[in-house]
Amino acid sequence: MAAHQGGRRGSGGVVVLAAALVLCVLLHEAQVAESAVFTVGDRGGWSFNSNSWTNGKRFKAGDVLVFKYDSSAHNVAAVSAAGYKGCSAPRGAKFYSSGNDRVTLARGTNYFICSIPGHCQSGMKIAVNAA
């Protein structure tokens, strides 16, 4: 009978080991799936001609864009496709003005402009497609 009980303890150890292994795999996948952080414009920051900054980059929902800029001269407005195309921020648009803004991307295309007159028209706008 003692040998039989020893066998039970051994199988319990296997279950614990398997559970620990599954937990390790899940934790590893969670780390891999962490959001990436991108500084818009890289070292140049959010500025004129930022519209080509997204070229060659891959974004996913949950990634974070950091807009760094002189808050006395610029801002960031999250706009619709029409607002992006027409360089206009409609009433109710979300505005950022700290000079160091963090924006989490939603799935689909996210549009941002500087709403200071003339700035968007000078390329201070980006469209970011998040998978």
Coordinates of C-alpha atoms in Angstrom, one line a residue:
M1 CA 0.0 0.0 0.0
A2 CA 2.9 2.4 0.7
A3 CA 4.2 1.9 -2.8
H4 CA 0.7 2.9 -4.2
Q5 CA 0.6 6.1 -2.1
G6 CA 4.1 6.9 -3.3
G7 CA 2.9 6.6 -6.9
R8 CA 0.1 9.1 -6.2
R9 CA 2.5 11.6 -4.8
G10 CA 4.6 11.2 -8.0
S11 CA 1.7 11.9 -10.3
G12 CA 0.8 15.0 -8.2
G13 CA 4.3 16.3 -8.7
V14 CA 3.9 15.8 -12.5
V15 CA 0.7 17.8 -12.4
V16 CA 2.4 20.6 -10.5
L17 CA 5.4 20.6 -12.9
A18 CA 3.0 20.7 -15.9
A19 CA 1.1 23.6 -14.4
A20 CA 4.4 25.5 -13.8
L21 CA 5.5 24.8 -17.3
V22 CA 2.1 26.2 -18.7
L23 CA 2.5 29.3 -16.5
C24 CA 6.0 29.9 -17.8
V25 CA 4.8 29.7 -21.4
L26 CA 1.9 32.1 -20.7
L27 CA 4.1 34.6 -19.0
H28 CA 6.6 34.5 -21.9
E29 CA 3.8 35.0 -24.4
A30 CA 2.5 38.0 -22.4
Q31 CA 6.0 39.6 -22.5
V32 CA 6.3 39.1 -26.2
A33 CA 2.9 40.6 -26.7
E34 CA 3.8 43.8 -24.8
S35 CA 3.1 47.1 -26.6
A36 CA 5.8 48.9 -28.4
V37 CA 6.5 52.6 -27.8
F38 CA 7.3 54.8 -30.8
T39 CA 8.5 58.4 -30.6
V40 CA 6.8 60.2 -33.5
G41 CA 9.5 61.8 -35.7
D42 CA 12.2 59.9 -33.9
R43 CA 14.9 62.3 -32.7
G44 CA 13.3 65.2 -34.6
G45 CA 10.0 64.8 -32.7
W46 CA 6.6 65.9 -33.9
S47 CA 7.4 68.6 -36.4
F48 CA 6.8 69.7 -40.0
N49 CA 7.1 66.9 -42.6
S50 CA 6.3 64.2 -40.0
N51 CA 3.8 62.7 -42.5
S52 CA 6.5 60.3 -43.9
W53 CA 7.6 59.1 -40.5
T54 CA 5.4 56.0 -40.5
N55 CA 7.0 54.6 -43.7
G56 CA 8.5 51.2 -43.1
K57 CA 7.1 50.9 -39.6
R58 CA 4.6 48.3 -38.3
F59 CA 2.1 49.2 -35.7
K60 CA -0.4 47.2 -33.7
A61 CA -3.4 48.1 -31.6
G62 CA -2.1 48.9 -28.1
D63 CA 1.2 50.4 -29.3
V64 CA 2.0 53.8 -27.8
L65 CA 2.9 56.9 -29.8
V66 CA 4.9 59.6 -27.9
F67 CA 4.5 63.0 -29.4
K68 CA 7.4 65.3 -28.3
Y69 CA 7.2 68.9 -29.4
D70 CA 7.3 72.6 -28.2
S71 CA 3.9 73.0 -26.6
S72 CA 4.0 76.8 -27.1
A73 CA 4.1 76.2 -30.9
H74 CA 2.3 73.0 -31.6
N75 CA -0.3 70.5 -30.5
V76 CA -1.7 67.1 -31.4
A77 CA -5.3 66.5 -32.4
A78 CA -6.7 63.0 -33.0
V79 CA -9.0 63.4 -36.0
S80 CA -11.1 61.4 -38.5
A81 CA -10.0 60.5 -42.0
A82 CA -11.9 63.6 -43.2
G83 CA -10.1 65.8 -40.6
Y84 CA -6.8 64.4 -41.7
K85 CA -7.5 65.0 -45.4
G86 CA -8.9 68.5 -44.8
C87 CA -6.4 69.4 -42.1
S88 CA -9.2 70.3 -39.7
A89 CA -10.0 69.3 -36.1
P90 CA -13.8 69.2 -35.7
R91 CA -15.5 70.2 -32.5
G92 CA -15.2 67.3 -30.0
A93 CA -11.8 66.1 -31.4
K94 CA -9.3 64.9 -28.7
F95 CA -6.5 67.5 -28.3
Y96 CA -3.1 67.0 -26.6
S97 CA -0.9 69.9 -25.7
S98 CA 1.7 68.8 -23.0
G99 CA 4.6 68.6 -25.5
N100 CA 5.2 65.0 -24.3
D101 CA 1.9 63.2 -25.1
R102 CA 1.4 59.4 -25.0
V103 CA -1.4 58.1 -27.2
T104 CA -2.4 54.4 -27.4
L105 CA -3.3 53.2 -30.9
A106 CA -6.7 51.7 -31.6
R107 CA -7.1 48.9 -34.2
G108 CA -7.4 50.4 -37.7
T109 CA -6.2 53.8 -39.0
N110 CA -5.4 56.5 -36.4
Y111 CA -5.1 60.1 -37.7
F112 CA -3.3 62.9 -36.0
I113 CA -2.7 66.5 -37.0
C114 CA -1.3 69.7 -35.5
S115 CA -4.3 72.0 -35.5
I116 CA -2.2 75.3 -35.5
P117 CA -3.1 77.1 -38.7
G118 CA -0.8 76.1 -41.6
H119 CA 1.0 73.4 -39.7
C120 CA -1.0 70.4 -41.0
Q121 CA -0.7 71.7 -44.5
S122 CA 3.1 71.8 -44.0
G123 CA 3.1 68.0 -43.3
M124 CA 2.5 68.0 -39.6
K125 CA 0.1 65.1 -39.8
I126 CA 0.3 61.3 -39.7
A127 CA -1.9 58.4 -40.4
V128 CA -1.0 55.3 -38.5
N129 CA -2.5 51.9 -39.4
A130 CA -2.5 49.6 -36.4
A131 CA -3.1 45.9 -37.1

